[in-house]
Amino acid sequence: NSSARPTHRVLTGDEIRALASRPGHSVGAHTVHHLALTTQPVETKRKEIVENKAALERLLQQPVPLFSYPYGDFDADMLAIVSEAGFRAAVTVQAGLMSAGTNRLLFPRHEVTPADHGCFPRRLREMFEGRC
């Protein structure tokens, strides 16, 4: 249906700069075109990751040390490229807690969804107490 609205919109440069300037906020890289990179040739992976980092650093005039894998998917090529590009850390979409031995390029992340509204503190307690 051509009249369907897109499910997302692209932020403008001014919106990205405003978000990055807010206390407690960081802007990380996520690739240029949000491709499923594990299905792409290594040079496409490299281009998507490195060009997005460079574009954000030009826009923000500061280092962009964080990366988020598109769709949470990653492979050995992507881990190497993310490391070589100079990212300090990267996040997956795998739920879990970090510990001292967690690979900094494979940090877990808990997605907060509308279903978590009102019960997120309880869910955090359950995660930290090992009941999830």
Short mmCIF file of N, CA and C in Angstrom, two decimals:
data_model
loop_
_atom_site.label_atom_id
_atom_site.label_comp_id
_atom_site.label_asym_id
_atom_site.label_seq_id
_atom_site.Cartn_x
_atom_site.Cartn_y
_atom_site.Cartn_z
N ASN A 1 0.85 -1.17 0.00
CA ASN A 1 0.00 0.00 0.00
C ASN A 1 0.89 1.23 0.00
N SER A 2 0.79 2.04 -1.03
CA SER A 2 1.66 3.21 -1.14
C SER A 2 1.28 4.32 -0.19
N SER A 3 0.10 4.25 0.41
CA SER A 3 -0.30 5.29 1.35
C SER A 3 0.11 4.98 2.78
N ALA A 4 0.71 3.81 2.99
CA ALA A 4 1.14 3.43 4.34
C ALA A 4 2.25 4.35 4.81
N ARG A 5 2.20 4.71 6.07
CA ARG A 5 3.22 5.57 6.64
C ARG A 5 4.44 4.75 7.03
N PRO A 6 5.65 5.33 6.87
CA PRO A 6 6.83 4.59 7.32
C PRO A 6 6.80 4.43 8.83
N THR A 7 7.45 3.38 9.31
CA THR A 7 7.45 3.11 10.75
C THR A 7 8.54 3.90 11.49
N HIS A 8 9.38 4.61 10.76
CA HIS A 8 10.43 5.41 11.37
C HIS A 8 10.72 6.62 10.50
N ARG A 9 11.43 7.55 11.07
CA ARG A 9 11.88 8.68 10.27
C ARG A 9 13.34 8.94 10.59
N VAL A 10 14.02 9.58 9.69
CA VAL A 10 15.43 9.88 9.86
C VAL A 10 15.56 11.19 10.64
N LEU A 11 16.43 11.19 11.63
CA LEU A 11 16.68 12.42 12.39
C LEU A 11 17.51 13.38 11.55
N THR A 12 17.25 14.67 11.73
CA THR A 12 18.07 15.68 11.06
C THR A 12 19.38 15.85 11.84
N GLY A 13 20.34 16.49 11.20
CA GLY A 13 21.61 16.78 11.87
C GLY A 13 21.40 17.59 13.13
N ASP A 14 20.52 18.59 13.08
CA ASP A 14 20.25 19.40 14.27
C ASP A 14 19.64 18.56 15.39
N GLU A 15 18.76 17.62 15.05
CA GLU A 15 18.16 16.76 16.07
C GLU A 15 19.20 15.84 16.69
N ILE A 16 20.11 15.32 15.88
CA ILE A 16 21.16 14.45 16.39
C ILE A 16 22.09 15.24 17.32
N ARG A 17 22.47 16.44 16.91
CA ARG A 17 23.33 17.28 17.76
C ARG A 17 22.63 17.63 19.07
N ALA A 18 21.34 17.94 19.01
CA ALA A 18 20.58 18.27 20.23
C ALA A 18 20.52 17.07 21.16
N LEU A 19 20.28 15.90 20.62
CA LEU A 19 20.23 14.69 21.43
C LEU A 19 21.59 14.42 22.08
N ALA A 20 22.66 14.56 21.32
CA ALA A 20 24.00 14.30 21.84
C ALA A 20 24.39 15.29 22.93
N SER A 21 23.80 16.48 22.91
CA SER A 21 24.17 17.49 23.90
C SER A 21 23.39 17.36 25.20
N ARG A 22 22.39 16.51 25.24
CA ARG A 22 21.59 16.34 26.45
C ARG A 22 22.38 15.56 27.50
N PRO A 23 22.34 16.01 28.74
CA PRO A 23 23.04 15.27 29.81
C PRO A 23 22.56 13.83 29.88
N GLY A 24 23.51 12.92 29.99
CA GLY A 24 23.19 11.50 30.12
C GLY A 24 22.92 10.79 28.81
N HIS A 25 23.05 11.50 27.68
CA HIS A 25 22.80 10.89 26.38
C HIS A 25 24.09 10.73 25.59
N SER A 26 24.15 9.66 24.82
CA SER A 26 25.27 9.42 23.91
C SER A 26 24.68 9.03 22.56
N VAL A 27 25.36 9.43 21.51
CA VAL A 27 24.96 9.01 20.17
C VAL A 27 25.99 8.01 19.70
N GLY A 28 25.53 6.86 19.28
CA GLY A 28 26.42 5.83 18.77
C GLY A 28 26.12 5.54 17.31
N ALA A 29 27.04 4.87 16.66
CA ALA A 29 26.88 4.52 15.25
C ALA A 29 26.03 3.26 15.11
N HIS A 30 25.42 3.12 13.92
CA HIS A 30 24.52 2.00 13.69
C HIS A 30 24.49 1.60 12.21
N THR A 31 25.41 2.04 11.43
CA THR A 31 25.56 1.82 9.98
C THR A 31 24.84 2.89 9.18
N VAL A 32 25.17 2.97 7.90
CA VAL A 32 24.60 3.98 7.01
C VAL A 32 23.19 3.62 6.58
N HIS A 33 22.98 2.39 6.13
CA HIS A 33 21.70 2.01 5.53
C HIS A 33 20.91 0.96 6.32
N HIS A 34 21.35 0.61 7.50
CA HIS A 34 20.66 -0.36 8.37
C HIS A 34 20.41 -1.69 7.65
N LEU A 35 21.44 -2.17 6.98
CA LEU A 35 21.38 -3.46 6.30
C LEU A 35 21.56 -4.60 7.30
N ALA A 36 21.08 -5.76 6.95
CA ALA A 36 21.38 -6.97 7.71
C ALA A 36 22.80 -7.37 7.33
N LEU A 37 23.78 -6.85 8.05
CA LEU A 37 25.17 -6.95 7.62
C LEU A 37 25.71 -8.37 7.57
N THR A 38 25.18 -9.27 8.35
CA THR A 38 25.72 -10.63 8.32
C THR A 38 25.48 -11.30 6.96
N THR A 39 24.60 -10.73 6.15
CA THR A 39 24.32 -11.29 4.83
C THR A 39 25.10 -10.58 3.72
N GLN A 40 25.95 -9.62 4.11
CA GLN A 40 26.65 -8.78 3.14
C GLN A 40 28.12 -9.17 3.02
N PRO A 41 28.75 -8.82 1.88
CA PRO A 41 30.20 -9.06 1.74
C PRO A 41 30.97 -8.19 2.75
N VAL A 42 32.18 -8.62 3.07
CA VAL A 42 32.97 -7.93 4.09
C VAL A 42 33.20 -6.46 3.75
N GLU A 43 33.39 -6.13 2.49
CA GLU A 43 33.62 -4.72 2.14
C GLU A 43 32.38 -3.87 2.37
N THR A 44 31.20 -4.42 2.17
CA THR A 44 29.95 -3.69 2.47
C THR A 44 29.86 -3.47 3.97
N LYS A 45 30.17 -4.50 4.75
CA LYS A 45 30.16 -4.37 6.20
C LYS A 45 31.08 -3.24 6.64
N ARG A 46 32.30 -3.26 6.11
CA ARG A 46 33.30 -2.25 6.48
C ARG A 46 32.81 -0.85 6.10
N LYS A 47 32.31 -0.69 4.90
CA LYS A 47 31.85 0.61 4.42
C LYS A 47 30.70 1.13 5.28
N GLU A 48 29.72 0.30 5.56
CA GLU A 48 28.56 0.70 6.36
C GLU A 48 28.97 1.16 7.76
N ILE A 49 29.87 0.42 8.38
CA ILE A 49 30.29 0.72 9.75
C ILE A 49 31.21 1.93 9.81
N VAL A 50 32.24 1.94 9.00
CA VAL A 50 33.25 3.00 9.05
C VAL A 50 32.69 4.34 8.56
N GLU A 51 31.90 4.32 7.49
CA GLU A 51 31.35 5.58 6.97
C GLU A 51 30.34 6.20 7.92
N ASN A 52 29.55 5.38 8.61
CA ASN A 52 28.61 5.94 9.58
C ASN A 52 29.33 6.58 10.75
N LYS A 53 30.38 5.93 11.24
CA LYS A 53 31.17 6.50 12.33
C LYS A 53 31.77 7.84 11.91
N ALA A 54 32.37 7.89 10.72
CA ALA A 54 33.00 9.13 10.24
C ALA A 54 31.97 10.24 10.06
N ALA A 55 30.81 9.92 9.51
CA ALA A 55 29.77 10.93 9.29
C ALA A 55 29.27 11.51 10.62
N LEU A 56 29.05 10.64 11.60
CA LEU A 56 28.60 11.13 12.91
C LEU A 56 29.67 11.96 13.60
N GLU A 57 30.92 11.56 13.48
CA GLU A 57 32.00 12.33 14.11
C GLU A 57 32.14 13.70 13.45
N ARG A 58 31.96 13.78 12.14
CA ARG A 58 31.97 15.09 11.47
C ARG A 58 30.81 15.94 11.95
N LEU A 59 29.64 15.36 12.04
CA LEU A 59 28.44 16.08 12.45
C LEU A 59 28.55 16.59 13.89
N LEU A 60 29.01 15.72 14.78
CA LEU A 60 29.05 16.04 16.21
C LEU A 60 30.34 16.73 16.64
N GLN A 61 31.37 16.68 15.80
CA GLN A 61 32.67 17.25 16.12
C GLN A 61 33.23 16.65 17.41
N GLN A 62 33.03 15.34 17.56
CA GLN A 62 33.55 14.61 18.72
C GLN A 62 33.61 13.13 18.37
N PRO A 63 34.41 12.36 19.09
CA PRO A 63 34.48 10.92 18.83
C PRO A 63 33.14 10.23 19.07
N VAL A 64 32.87 9.20 18.30
CA VAL A 64 31.69 8.35 18.48
C VAL A 64 32.22 6.97 18.83
N PRO A 65 32.28 6.66 20.13
CA PRO A 65 32.93 5.41 20.56
C PRO A 65 32.01 4.20 20.68
N LEU A 66 30.71 4.38 20.43
CA LEU A 66 29.76 3.30 20.67
C LEU A 66 29.08 2.86 19.37
N PHE A 67 28.81 1.57 19.27
CA PHE A 67 28.18 0.99 18.09
C PHE A 67 27.06 0.05 18.50
N SER A 68 26.00 0.01 17.70
CA SER A 68 24.90 -0.92 17.90
C SER A 68 24.72 -1.74 16.63
N TYR A 69 24.79 -3.06 16.75
CA TYR A 69 24.68 -3.94 15.59
C TYR A 69 23.26 -3.89 15.03
N PRO A 70 23.11 -3.66 13.72
CA PRO A 70 21.76 -3.66 13.13
C PRO A 70 21.08 -5.01 13.36
N TYR A 71 19.87 -4.94 13.85
CA TYR A 71 19.07 -6.13 14.18
C TYR A 71 19.73 -6.99 15.25
N GLY A 72 20.76 -6.48 15.87
CA GLY A 72 21.48 -7.22 16.91
C GLY A 72 22.37 -8.32 16.38
N ASP A 73 22.41 -8.49 15.06
CA ASP A 73 23.19 -9.57 14.45
C ASP A 73 24.63 -9.16 14.24
N PHE A 74 25.53 -10.10 14.45
CA PHE A 74 26.96 -9.84 14.26
C PHE A 74 27.63 -11.14 13.87
N ASP A 75 28.82 -10.99 13.31
CA ASP A 75 29.64 -12.15 12.97
C ASP A 75 31.10 -11.76 13.22
N ALA A 76 32.01 -12.67 12.97
CA ALA A 76 33.43 -12.42 13.24
C ALA A 76 33.96 -11.23 12.44
N ASP A 77 33.54 -11.11 11.17
CA ASP A 77 33.97 -9.96 10.37
C ASP A 77 33.56 -8.65 11.02
N MET A 78 32.32 -8.58 11.45
CA MET A 78 31.82 -7.34 12.04
C MET A 78 32.54 -7.01 13.34
N LEU A 79 32.79 -8.02 14.16
CA LEU A 79 33.53 -7.78 15.41
C LEU A 79 34.90 -7.19 15.10
N ALA A 80 35.58 -7.73 14.10
CA ALA A 80 36.91 -7.23 13.73
C ALA A 80 36.82 -5.81 13.20
N ILE A 81 35.85 -5.52 12.35
CA ILE A 81 35.70 -4.18 11.77
C ILE A 81 35.37 -3.16 12.85
N VAL A 82 34.45 -3.50 13.74
CA VAL A 82 34.07 -2.59 14.82
C VAL A 82 35.29 -2.29 15.70
N SER A 83 36.07 -3.29 15.99
CA SER A 83 37.29 -3.10 16.79
C SER A 83 38.30 -2.23 16.04
N GLU A 84 38.56 -2.57 14.77
CA GLU A 84 39.53 -1.81 13.97
C GLU A 84 39.10 -0.36 13.77
N ALA A 85 37.79 -0.11 13.71
CA ALA A 85 37.28 1.25 13.52
C ALA A 85 37.47 2.11 14.77
N GLY A 86 37.82 1.49 15.88
CA GLY A 86 38.10 2.25 17.10
C GLY A 86 36.93 2.42 18.04
N PHE A 87 35.90 1.62 17.88
CA PHE A 87 34.79 1.70 18.83
C PHE A 87 35.24 1.12 20.17
N ARG A 88 34.86 1.77 21.26
CA ARG A 88 35.19 1.29 22.60
C ARG A 88 34.26 0.18 23.04
N ALA A 89 33.00 0.24 22.56
CA ALA A 89 32.01 -0.76 22.98
C ALA A 89 30.93 -0.86 21.92
N ALA A 90 30.24 -2.02 21.93
CA ALA A 90 29.13 -2.24 21.00
C ALA A 90 28.07 -3.07 21.71
N VAL A 91 26.82 -2.85 21.32
CA VAL A 91 25.71 -3.56 21.95
C VAL A 91 25.00 -4.46 20.96
N THR A 92 24.54 -5.57 21.49
CA THR A 92 23.71 -6.53 20.77
C THR A 92 22.26 -6.28 21.21
N VAL A 93 21.38 -7.18 20.85
CA VAL A 93 20.02 -7.14 21.40
C VAL A 93 19.78 -8.35 22.30
N GLN A 94 20.87 -9.02 22.67
CA GLN A 94 20.76 -10.14 23.59
C GLN A 94 20.58 -9.61 25.00
N ALA A 95 19.56 -10.07 25.67
CA ALA A 95 19.31 -9.64 27.04
C ALA A 95 20.36 -10.26 27.96
N GLY A 96 20.66 -9.57 29.04
CA GLY A 96 21.60 -10.12 30.01
C GLY A 96 22.23 -9.02 30.82
N LEU A 97 23.07 -9.42 31.74
CA LEU A 97 23.78 -8.48 32.59
C LEU A 97 25.25 -8.50 32.22
N MET A 98 25.91 -7.38 32.39
CA MET A 98 27.34 -7.31 32.13
C MET A 98 28.09 -7.68 33.40
N SER A 99 29.26 -8.26 33.20
CA SER A 99 30.15 -8.56 34.32
C SER A 99 31.55 -8.16 33.89
N ALA A 100 32.50 -8.33 34.78
CA ALA A 100 33.87 -7.93 34.50
C ALA A 100 34.43 -8.62 33.26
N GLY A 101 33.99 -9.80 32.94
CA GLY A 101 34.54 -10.53 31.80
C GLY A 101 33.77 -10.37 30.50
N THR A 102 32.73 -9.52 30.49
CA THR A 102 31.92 -9.35 29.28
C THR A 102 32.74 -8.70 28.18
N ASN A 103 32.68 -9.28 26.98
CA ASN A 103 33.37 -8.70 25.82
C ASN A 103 32.78 -7.32 25.55
N ARG A 104 33.60 -6.29 25.50
CA ARG A 104 33.13 -4.91 25.34
C ARG A 104 32.48 -4.67 23.99
N LEU A 105 32.68 -5.57 23.04
CA LEU A 105 32.05 -5.43 21.73
C LEU A 105 30.79 -6.30 21.61
N LEU A 106 30.40 -6.93 22.72
CA LEU A 106 29.20 -7.78 22.75
C LEU A 106 28.36 -7.51 23.98
N PHE A 107 28.22 -6.25 24.35
CA PHE A 107 27.42 -5.93 25.53
C PHE A 107 25.96 -6.31 25.31
N PRO A 108 25.35 -6.95 26.31
CA PRO A 108 23.93 -7.25 26.22
C PRO A 108 23.11 -5.98 26.44
N ARG A 109 21.85 -6.06 26.08
CA ARG A 109 20.99 -4.89 26.27
C ARG A 109 19.58 -5.38 26.50
N HIS A 110 18.91 -4.80 27.46
CA HIS A 110 17.52 -5.14 27.74
C HIS A 110 16.63 -4.10 27.08
N GLU A 111 15.82 -4.53 26.15
CA GLU A 111 14.91 -3.60 25.48
C GLU A 111 13.73 -3.29 26.39
N VAL A 112 13.45 -2.02 26.56
CA VAL A 112 12.31 -1.58 27.34
C VAL A 112 11.18 -1.32 26.35
N THR A 113 10.11 -2.09 26.48
CA THR A 113 8.98 -1.99 25.56
C THR A 113 7.76 -1.41 26.30
N PRO A 114 6.72 -1.07 25.55
CA PRO A 114 5.49 -0.59 26.23
C PRO A 114 4.96 -1.58 27.27
N ALA A 115 5.21 -2.86 27.07
CA ALA A 115 4.76 -3.86 28.04
C ALA A 115 5.46 -3.70 29.39
N ASP A 116 6.63 -3.04 29.40
CA ASP A 116 7.38 -2.84 30.64
C ASP A 116 6.87 -1.65 31.45
N HIS A 117 6.00 -0.84 30.87
CA HIS A 117 5.51 0.35 31.55
C HIS A 117 4.89 -0.03 32.89
N GLY A 118 5.36 0.62 33.91
CA GLY A 118 4.81 0.38 35.25
C GLY A 118 5.43 -0.78 35.99
N CYS A 119 6.09 -1.69 35.28
CA CYS A 119 6.65 -2.84 35.99
C CYS A 119 8.17 -2.94 35.79
N PHE A 120 8.77 -1.93 35.18
CA PHE A 120 10.20 -2.00 34.91
C PHE A 120 11.04 -2.13 36.19
N PRO A 121 10.74 -1.38 37.26
CA PRO A 121 11.53 -1.59 38.49
C PRO A 121 11.49 -3.03 38.98
N ARG A 122 10.32 -3.65 38.92
CA ARG A 122 10.19 -5.05 39.34
C ARG A 122 11.01 -5.95 38.42
N ARG A 123 10.96 -5.70 37.11
CA ARG A 123 11.73 -6.52 36.17
C ARG A 123 13.23 -6.38 36.42
N LEU A 124 13.69 -5.16 36.74
CA LEU A 124 15.11 -4.98 37.07
C LEU A 124 15.49 -5.78 38.30
N ARG A 125 14.66 -5.71 39.35
CA ARG A 125 14.95 -6.49 40.56
C ARG A 125 15.03 -7.97 40.23
N GLU A 126 14.11 -8.47 39.40
CA GLU A 126 14.12 -9.88 39.03
C GLU A 126 15.40 -10.23 38.27
N MET A 127 15.83 -9.37 37.36
CA MET A 127 17.05 -9.64 36.61
C MET A 127 18.26 -9.72 37.54
N PHE A 128 18.34 -8.75 38.47
CA PHE A 128 19.51 -8.72 39.35
C PHE A 128 19.46 -9.81 40.41
N GLU A 129 18.29 -10.29 40.71
CA GLU A 129 18.16 -11.37 41.69
C GLU A 129 18.18 -12.74 41.03
N GLY A 130 18.30 -12.76 39.69
CA GLY A 130 18.43 -14.02 38.97
C GLY A 130 17.16 -14.78 38.74
N ARG A 131 16.02 -14.10 38.75
CA ARG A 131 14.75 -14.80 38.54
C ARG A 131 14.24 -14.70 37.12
N CYS A 132 14.99 -14.12 36.19
CA CYS A 132 14.52 -14.02 34.80
C CYS A 132 15.07 -15.15 33.97
#
